[in-house]
Tab-separated table of C-alpha atoms in Angstrom:
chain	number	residue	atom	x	y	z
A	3	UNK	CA	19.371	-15.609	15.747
A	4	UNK	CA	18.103	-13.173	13.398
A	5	UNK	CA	17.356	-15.493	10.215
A	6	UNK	CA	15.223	-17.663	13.133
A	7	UNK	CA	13.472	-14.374	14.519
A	8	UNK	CA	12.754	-13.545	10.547
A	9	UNK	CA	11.377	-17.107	10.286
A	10	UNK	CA	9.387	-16.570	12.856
A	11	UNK	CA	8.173	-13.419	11.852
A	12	UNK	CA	6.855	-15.222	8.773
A	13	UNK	CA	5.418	-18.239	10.399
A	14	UNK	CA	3.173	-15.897	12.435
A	15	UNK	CA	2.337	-14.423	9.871
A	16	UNK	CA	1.045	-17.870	7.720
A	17	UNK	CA	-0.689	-19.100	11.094
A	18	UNK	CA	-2.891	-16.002	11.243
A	19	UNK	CA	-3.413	-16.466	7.265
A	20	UNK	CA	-4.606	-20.119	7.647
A	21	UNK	CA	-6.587	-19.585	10.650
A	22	UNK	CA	-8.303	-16.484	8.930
A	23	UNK	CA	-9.006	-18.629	5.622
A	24	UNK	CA	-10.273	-21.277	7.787
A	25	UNK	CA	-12.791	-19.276	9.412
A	26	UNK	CA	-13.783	-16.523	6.590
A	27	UNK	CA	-14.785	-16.871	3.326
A	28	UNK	CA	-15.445	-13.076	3.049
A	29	UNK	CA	-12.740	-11.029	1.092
A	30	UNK	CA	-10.501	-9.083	2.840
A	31	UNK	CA	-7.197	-6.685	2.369
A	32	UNK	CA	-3.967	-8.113	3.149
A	33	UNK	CA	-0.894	-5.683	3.794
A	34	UNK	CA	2.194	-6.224	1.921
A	35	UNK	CA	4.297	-3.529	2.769
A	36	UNK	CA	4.153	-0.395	4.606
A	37	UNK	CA	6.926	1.850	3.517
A	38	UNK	CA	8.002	4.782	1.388
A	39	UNK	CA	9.369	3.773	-1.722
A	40	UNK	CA	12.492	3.684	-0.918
A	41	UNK	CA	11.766	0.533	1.983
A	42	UNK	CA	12.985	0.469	5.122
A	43	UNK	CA	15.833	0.204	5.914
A	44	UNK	CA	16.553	2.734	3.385
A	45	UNK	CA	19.435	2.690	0.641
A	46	UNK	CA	22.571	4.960	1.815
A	47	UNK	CA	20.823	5.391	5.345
A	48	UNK	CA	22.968	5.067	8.518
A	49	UNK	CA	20.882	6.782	11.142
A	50	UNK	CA	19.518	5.022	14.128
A	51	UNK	CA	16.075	3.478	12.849
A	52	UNK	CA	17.904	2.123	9.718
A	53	UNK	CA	21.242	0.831	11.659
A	54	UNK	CA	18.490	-0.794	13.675
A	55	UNK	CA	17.096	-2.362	10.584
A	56	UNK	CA	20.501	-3.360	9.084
A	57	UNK	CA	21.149	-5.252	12.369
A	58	UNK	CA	18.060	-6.948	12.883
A	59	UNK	CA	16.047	-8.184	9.495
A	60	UNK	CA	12.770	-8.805	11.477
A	61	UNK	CA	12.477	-4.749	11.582
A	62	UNK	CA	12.595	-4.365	7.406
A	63	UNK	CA	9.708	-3.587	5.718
A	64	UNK	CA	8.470	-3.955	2.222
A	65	UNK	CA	7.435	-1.049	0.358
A	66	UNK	CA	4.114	0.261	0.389
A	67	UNK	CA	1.068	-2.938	-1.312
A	68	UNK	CA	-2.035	-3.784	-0.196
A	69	UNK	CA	-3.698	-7.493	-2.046
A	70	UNK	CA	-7.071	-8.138	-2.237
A	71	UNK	CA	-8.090	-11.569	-2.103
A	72	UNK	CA	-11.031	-13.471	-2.357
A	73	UNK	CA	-11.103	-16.941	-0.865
A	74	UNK	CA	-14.344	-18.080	-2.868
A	75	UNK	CA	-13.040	-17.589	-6.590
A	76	UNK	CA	-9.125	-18.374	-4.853
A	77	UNK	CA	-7.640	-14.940	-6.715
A	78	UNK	CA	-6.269	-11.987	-6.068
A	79	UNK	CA	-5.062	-8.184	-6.836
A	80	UNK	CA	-2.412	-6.458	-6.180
A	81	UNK	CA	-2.463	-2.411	-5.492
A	82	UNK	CA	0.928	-1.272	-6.293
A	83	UNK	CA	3.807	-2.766	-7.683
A	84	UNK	CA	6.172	-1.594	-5.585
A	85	UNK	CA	10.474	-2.471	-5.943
A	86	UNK	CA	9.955	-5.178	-3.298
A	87	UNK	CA	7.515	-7.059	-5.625
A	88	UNK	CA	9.537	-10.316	-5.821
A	89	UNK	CA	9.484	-10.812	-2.393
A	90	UNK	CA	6.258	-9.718	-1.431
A	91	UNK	CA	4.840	-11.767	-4.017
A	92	UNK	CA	7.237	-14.509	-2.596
A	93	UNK	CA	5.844	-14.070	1.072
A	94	UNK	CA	2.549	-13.711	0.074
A	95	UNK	CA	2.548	-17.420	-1.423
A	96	UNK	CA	4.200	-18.546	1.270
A	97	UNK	CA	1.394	-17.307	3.967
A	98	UNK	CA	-1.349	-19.154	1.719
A	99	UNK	CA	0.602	-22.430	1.580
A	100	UNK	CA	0.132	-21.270	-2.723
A	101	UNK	CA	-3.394	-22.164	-2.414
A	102	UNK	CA	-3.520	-18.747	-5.033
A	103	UNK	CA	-2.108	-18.095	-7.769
A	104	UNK	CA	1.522	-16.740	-7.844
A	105	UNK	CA	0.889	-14.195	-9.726
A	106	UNK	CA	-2.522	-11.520	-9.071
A	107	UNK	CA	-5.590	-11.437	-11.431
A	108	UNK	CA	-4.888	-7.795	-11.746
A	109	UNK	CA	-2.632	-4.901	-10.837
A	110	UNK	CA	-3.949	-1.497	-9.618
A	111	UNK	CA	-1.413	1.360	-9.911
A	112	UNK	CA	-1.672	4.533	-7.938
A	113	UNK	CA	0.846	6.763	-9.775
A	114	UNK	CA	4.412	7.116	-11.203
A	115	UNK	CA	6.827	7.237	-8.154
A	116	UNK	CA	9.234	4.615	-8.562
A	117	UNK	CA	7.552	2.905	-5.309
A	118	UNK	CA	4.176	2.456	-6.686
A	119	UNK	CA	4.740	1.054	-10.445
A	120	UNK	CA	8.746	0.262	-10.981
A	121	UNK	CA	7.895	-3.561	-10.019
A	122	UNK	CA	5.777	-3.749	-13.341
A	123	UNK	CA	9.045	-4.488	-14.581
A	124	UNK	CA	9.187	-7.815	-12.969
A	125	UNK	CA	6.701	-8.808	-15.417
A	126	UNK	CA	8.807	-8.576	-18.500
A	127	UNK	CA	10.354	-10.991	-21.132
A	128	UNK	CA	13.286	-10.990	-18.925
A	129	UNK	CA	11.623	-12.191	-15.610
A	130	UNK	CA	8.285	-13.286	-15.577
A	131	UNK	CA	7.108	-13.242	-19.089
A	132	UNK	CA	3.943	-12.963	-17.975
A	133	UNK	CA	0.541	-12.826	-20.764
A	134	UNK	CA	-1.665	-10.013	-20.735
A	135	UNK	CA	-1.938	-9.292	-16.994
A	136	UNK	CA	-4.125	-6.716	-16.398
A	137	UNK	CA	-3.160	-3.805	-15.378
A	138	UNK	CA	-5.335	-0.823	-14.112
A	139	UNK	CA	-4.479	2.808	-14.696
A	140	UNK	CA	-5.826	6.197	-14.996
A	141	UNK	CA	-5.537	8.157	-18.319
A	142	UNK	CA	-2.055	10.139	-18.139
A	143	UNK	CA	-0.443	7.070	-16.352
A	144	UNK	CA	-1.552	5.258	-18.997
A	145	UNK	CA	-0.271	7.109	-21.962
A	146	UNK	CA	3.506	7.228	-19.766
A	147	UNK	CA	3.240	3.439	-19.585
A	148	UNK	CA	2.400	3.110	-23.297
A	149	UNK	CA	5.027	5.942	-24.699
A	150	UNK	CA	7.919	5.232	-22.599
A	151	UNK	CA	10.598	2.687	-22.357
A	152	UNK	CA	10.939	0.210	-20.973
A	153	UNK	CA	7.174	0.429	-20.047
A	154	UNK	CA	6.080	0.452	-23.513
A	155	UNK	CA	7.865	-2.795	-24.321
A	156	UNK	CA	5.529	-4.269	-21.451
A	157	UNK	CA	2.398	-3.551	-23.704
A	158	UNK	CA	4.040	-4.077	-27.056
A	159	UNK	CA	4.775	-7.648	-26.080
A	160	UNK	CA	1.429	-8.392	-24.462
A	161	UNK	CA	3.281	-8.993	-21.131
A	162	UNK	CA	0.707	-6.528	-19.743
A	163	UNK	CA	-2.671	-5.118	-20.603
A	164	UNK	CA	-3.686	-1.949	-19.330
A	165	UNK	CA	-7.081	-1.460	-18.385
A	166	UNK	CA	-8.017	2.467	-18.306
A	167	UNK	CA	-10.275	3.593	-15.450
A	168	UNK	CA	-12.277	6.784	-14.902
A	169	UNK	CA	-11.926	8.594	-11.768
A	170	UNK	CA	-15.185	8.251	-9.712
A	171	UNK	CA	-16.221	5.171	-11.653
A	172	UNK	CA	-16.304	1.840	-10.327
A	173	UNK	CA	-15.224	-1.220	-12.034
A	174	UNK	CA	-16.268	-5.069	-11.015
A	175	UNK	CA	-13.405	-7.800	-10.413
A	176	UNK	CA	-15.750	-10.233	-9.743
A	177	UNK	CA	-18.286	-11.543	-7.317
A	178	UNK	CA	-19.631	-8.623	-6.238
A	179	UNK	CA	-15.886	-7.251	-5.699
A	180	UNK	CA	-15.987	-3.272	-7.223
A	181	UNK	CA	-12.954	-0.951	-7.079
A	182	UNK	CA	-12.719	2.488	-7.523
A	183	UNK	CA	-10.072	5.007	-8.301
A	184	UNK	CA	-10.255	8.581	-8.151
A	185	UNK	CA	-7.337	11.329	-7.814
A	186	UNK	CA	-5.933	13.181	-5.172
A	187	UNK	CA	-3.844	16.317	-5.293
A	188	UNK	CA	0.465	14.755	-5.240
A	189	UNK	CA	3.597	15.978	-7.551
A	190	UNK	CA	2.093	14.603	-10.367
A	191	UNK	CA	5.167	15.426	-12.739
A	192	UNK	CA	4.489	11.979	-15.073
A	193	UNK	CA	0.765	10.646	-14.228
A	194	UNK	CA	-1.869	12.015	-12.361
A	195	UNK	CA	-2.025	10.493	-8.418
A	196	UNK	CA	-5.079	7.849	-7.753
A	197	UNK	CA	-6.433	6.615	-4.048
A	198	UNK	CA	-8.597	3.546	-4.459
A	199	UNK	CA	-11.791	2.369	-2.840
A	200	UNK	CA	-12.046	-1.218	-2.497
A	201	UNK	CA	-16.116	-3.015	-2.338
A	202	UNK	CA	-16.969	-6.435	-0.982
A	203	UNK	CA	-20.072	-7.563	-0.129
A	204	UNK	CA	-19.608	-6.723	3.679
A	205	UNK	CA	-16.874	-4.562	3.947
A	206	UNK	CA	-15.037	-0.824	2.556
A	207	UNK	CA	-11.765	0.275	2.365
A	208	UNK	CA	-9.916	3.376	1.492
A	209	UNK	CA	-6.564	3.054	0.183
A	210	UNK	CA	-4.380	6.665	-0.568
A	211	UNK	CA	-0.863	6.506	0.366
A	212	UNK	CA	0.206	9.261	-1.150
A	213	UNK	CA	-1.459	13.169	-1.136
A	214	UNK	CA	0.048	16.472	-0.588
A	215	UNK	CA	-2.202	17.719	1.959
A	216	UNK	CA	-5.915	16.751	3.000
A	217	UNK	CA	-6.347	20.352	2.493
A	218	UNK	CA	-5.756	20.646	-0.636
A	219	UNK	CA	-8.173	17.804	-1.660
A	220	UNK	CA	-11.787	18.509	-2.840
A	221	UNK	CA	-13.295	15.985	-0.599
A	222	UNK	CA	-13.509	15.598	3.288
A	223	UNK	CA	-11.159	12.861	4.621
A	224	UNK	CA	-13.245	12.727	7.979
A	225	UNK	CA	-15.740	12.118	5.478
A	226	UNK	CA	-14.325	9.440	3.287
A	227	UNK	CA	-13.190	7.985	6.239
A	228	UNK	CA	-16.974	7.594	7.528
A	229	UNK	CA	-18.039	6.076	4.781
A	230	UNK	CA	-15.220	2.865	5.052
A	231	UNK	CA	-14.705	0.352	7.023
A	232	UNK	CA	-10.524	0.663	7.148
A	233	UNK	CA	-8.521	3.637	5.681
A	234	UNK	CA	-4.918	2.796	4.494
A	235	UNK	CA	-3.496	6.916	4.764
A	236	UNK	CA	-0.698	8.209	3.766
A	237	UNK	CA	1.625	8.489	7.180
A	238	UNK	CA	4.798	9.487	5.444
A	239	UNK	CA	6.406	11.727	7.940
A	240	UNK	CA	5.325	11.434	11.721
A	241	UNK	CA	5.865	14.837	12.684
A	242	UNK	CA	7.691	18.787	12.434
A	243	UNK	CA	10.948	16.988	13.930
A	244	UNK	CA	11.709	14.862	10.735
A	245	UNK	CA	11.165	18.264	8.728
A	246	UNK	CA	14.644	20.040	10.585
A	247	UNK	CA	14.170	23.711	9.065
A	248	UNK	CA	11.898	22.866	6.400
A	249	UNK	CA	8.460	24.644	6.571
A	250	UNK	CA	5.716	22.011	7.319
A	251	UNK	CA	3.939	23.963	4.110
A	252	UNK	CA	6.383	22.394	2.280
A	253	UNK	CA	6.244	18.914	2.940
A	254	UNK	CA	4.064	17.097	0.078
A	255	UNK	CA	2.589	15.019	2.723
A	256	UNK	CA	0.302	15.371	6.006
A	257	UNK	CA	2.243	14.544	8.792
A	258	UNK	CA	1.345	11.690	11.323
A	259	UNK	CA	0.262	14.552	13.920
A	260	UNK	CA	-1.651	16.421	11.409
A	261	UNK	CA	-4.332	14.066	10.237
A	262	UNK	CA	-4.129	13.112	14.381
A	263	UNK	CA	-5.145	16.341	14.991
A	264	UNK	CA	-8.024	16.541	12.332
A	265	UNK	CA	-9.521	13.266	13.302
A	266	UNK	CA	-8.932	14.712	17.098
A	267	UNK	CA	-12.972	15.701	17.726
A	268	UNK	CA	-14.087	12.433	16.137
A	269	UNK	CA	-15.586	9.371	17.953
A	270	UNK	CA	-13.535	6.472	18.679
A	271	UNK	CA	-15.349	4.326	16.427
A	272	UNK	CA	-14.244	6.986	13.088
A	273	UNK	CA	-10.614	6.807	14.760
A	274	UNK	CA	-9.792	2.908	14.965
A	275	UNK	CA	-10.849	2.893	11.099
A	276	UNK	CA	-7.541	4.851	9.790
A	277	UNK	CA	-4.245	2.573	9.574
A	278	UNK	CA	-1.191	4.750	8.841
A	279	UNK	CA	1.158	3.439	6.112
A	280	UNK	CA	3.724	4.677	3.944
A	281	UNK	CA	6.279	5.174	6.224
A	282	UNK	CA	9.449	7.498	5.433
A	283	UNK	CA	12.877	5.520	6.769
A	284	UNK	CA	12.460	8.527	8.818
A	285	UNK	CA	9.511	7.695	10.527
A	286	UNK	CA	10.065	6.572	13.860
A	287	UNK	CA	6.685	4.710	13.973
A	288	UNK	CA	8.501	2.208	12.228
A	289	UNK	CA	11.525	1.012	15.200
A	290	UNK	CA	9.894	3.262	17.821
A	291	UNK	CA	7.350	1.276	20.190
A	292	UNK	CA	7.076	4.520	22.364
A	293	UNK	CA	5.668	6.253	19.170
A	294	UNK	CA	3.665	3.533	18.312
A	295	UNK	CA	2.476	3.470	21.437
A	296	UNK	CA	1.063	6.972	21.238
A	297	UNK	CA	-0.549	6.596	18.175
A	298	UNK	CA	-2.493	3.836	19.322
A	299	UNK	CA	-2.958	5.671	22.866
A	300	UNK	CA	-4.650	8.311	20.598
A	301	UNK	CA	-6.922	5.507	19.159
A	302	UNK	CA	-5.480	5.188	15.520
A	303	UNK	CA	-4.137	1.777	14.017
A	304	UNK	CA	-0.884	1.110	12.421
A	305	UNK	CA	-0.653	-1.139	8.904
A	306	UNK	CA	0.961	-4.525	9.545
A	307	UNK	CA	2.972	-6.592	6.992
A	308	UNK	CA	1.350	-9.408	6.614
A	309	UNK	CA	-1.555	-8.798	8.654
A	310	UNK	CA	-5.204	-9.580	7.064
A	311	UNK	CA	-8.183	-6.923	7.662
């Protein structure tokens, strides 16, 4: 029963997909994985939302990716390469019939924790061999990719090239698709943290799953938020209850009921654009319809594996 509810899980998925691409030739973001690096369930973890996971495989979720695609010039690229690469990549063909390419036209990497650039390694001699893909970084992450093993053996060997971006610039991918990265305050202990803002032609979207506090940033997320059409936020922890004793000061991350609380004032229409992601095997959003249910109640979204937006 569970391998057929997992099937199914993944058929609904490719329906949507084909039924989408049928209608839309418009590019769009398609969600890959919404947890903390560490997936869900997570390694060593025996508490309820995990046991629940163990038992039933159609509650997992992939680490935290989004894909762009474009259905005109059939490519697409990735934003994160997370530890669950091989099978999001995997699922990702499978939901497009492999009318794309396996592998994306570039890679956009927000930082260096292990569940936002580990899968690079995927790419290697030993794996995928891959020639020159392209990957995007920022300045520091780029000199940690080029001066440290086994990274460095990625560019020596030309399975990767890194493409450096400046924060606030935007670079073109390609009809009329423009992406771009700027940084946002995080434990930035080997590479400076990026968000990412993703152009088409008819829609925005915001993309940071990972920032200490909106506080402590030098831009207004009601703001940013405003100005997209969907916002992919960081939703690590849902609330004060995950933290036990631990000052909510000290978490590196705005909780669930935080950024609800900030958006709280704003219309409905600046509400439905944020889609929490990056969810802590802690986070009972994940198992918890209840929770869910009062997120949505409250008029945010929740990310979707597999779902297109």
């Amino acid at each position: 029963m569970k391998h057929i509810l997992s099937a199914l899980c993944l058929l609904t998925a490719s329906f949507w997909s084909q039924l989408y691409n049928a209608q839309n030739t418009d590019a769009y973001i398609e969600v890959l994985g919404v947890a903390q690096d560490g997936g869900f369930p997570h390694m060593g973890c025996n508490k309820e939302g995990c046991n629940l996971a163990w038992e039933h495989p159609e509650l997992r979720r992939n680490v935290s990716s989004l894909a762009l695609v474009d259905p005109v010039q059939k490519k697409w690229w990735l934003f994160d390469a997370t530890p669950d690469i091989r099978q999001q990549l995997h699922d990702f063909s499978q939901r497009h019939n492999q009318e794309y390419p396996y592998l994306p036209e570039g890679v956009f990497i927000t930082h260096a924790h292990i569940g936002h650039y580990t899968g690079l390694m995927e790419f290697g001699k030993e794996v995928m061999n891959t020639k020159q893909l392209k990957v995007y970084v920022l300045p520091k992450l780029k000199s940690f990719l080029e001066n440290n093993g086994p990274w460095s053996q990625l560019v020596s060997l030309k399975n990767i090239e890194i493409i450096p971006l400046t924060a606030d610039q935007e670079v073109s991918i390609g009809n009329s698709l423009t992406v771009k990265a700027f940084t946002v305050p995080h434990r930035d202990e080997y590479s400076e943290t990026a968000g990412f803002r993703m152009l088409t032609p008819k829609k925005r979207f915001l993309f940071i799953p990972d920032i200490d506090k909106w506080s402590k940033w030098n831009k207004s997320i009601i703001e940013e938020v405003k100005n997209v059409d969907f916002a992919f936020l960081d939703a690590t922890f849902y609330d004060q209850n995950e933290m036990g004793n631990r000052p909510v000061s000290e978490v590196p991350h705005p909780l669930v009921t935080e950024t609800e609380n900030l958006f709280q004032k704003e219309p409905a229409a600046v509400k439905k654009k944020i889609h929490f992601i990056h969810f802590n095997h802690s986070n009972r959003i994940l198992w918890d319809k209840a929770i869910q249910g009062k997120v949505r109640d409250k008029g945010f979204n929740i990310a979707e594996e597999g779902r297109q937006y």
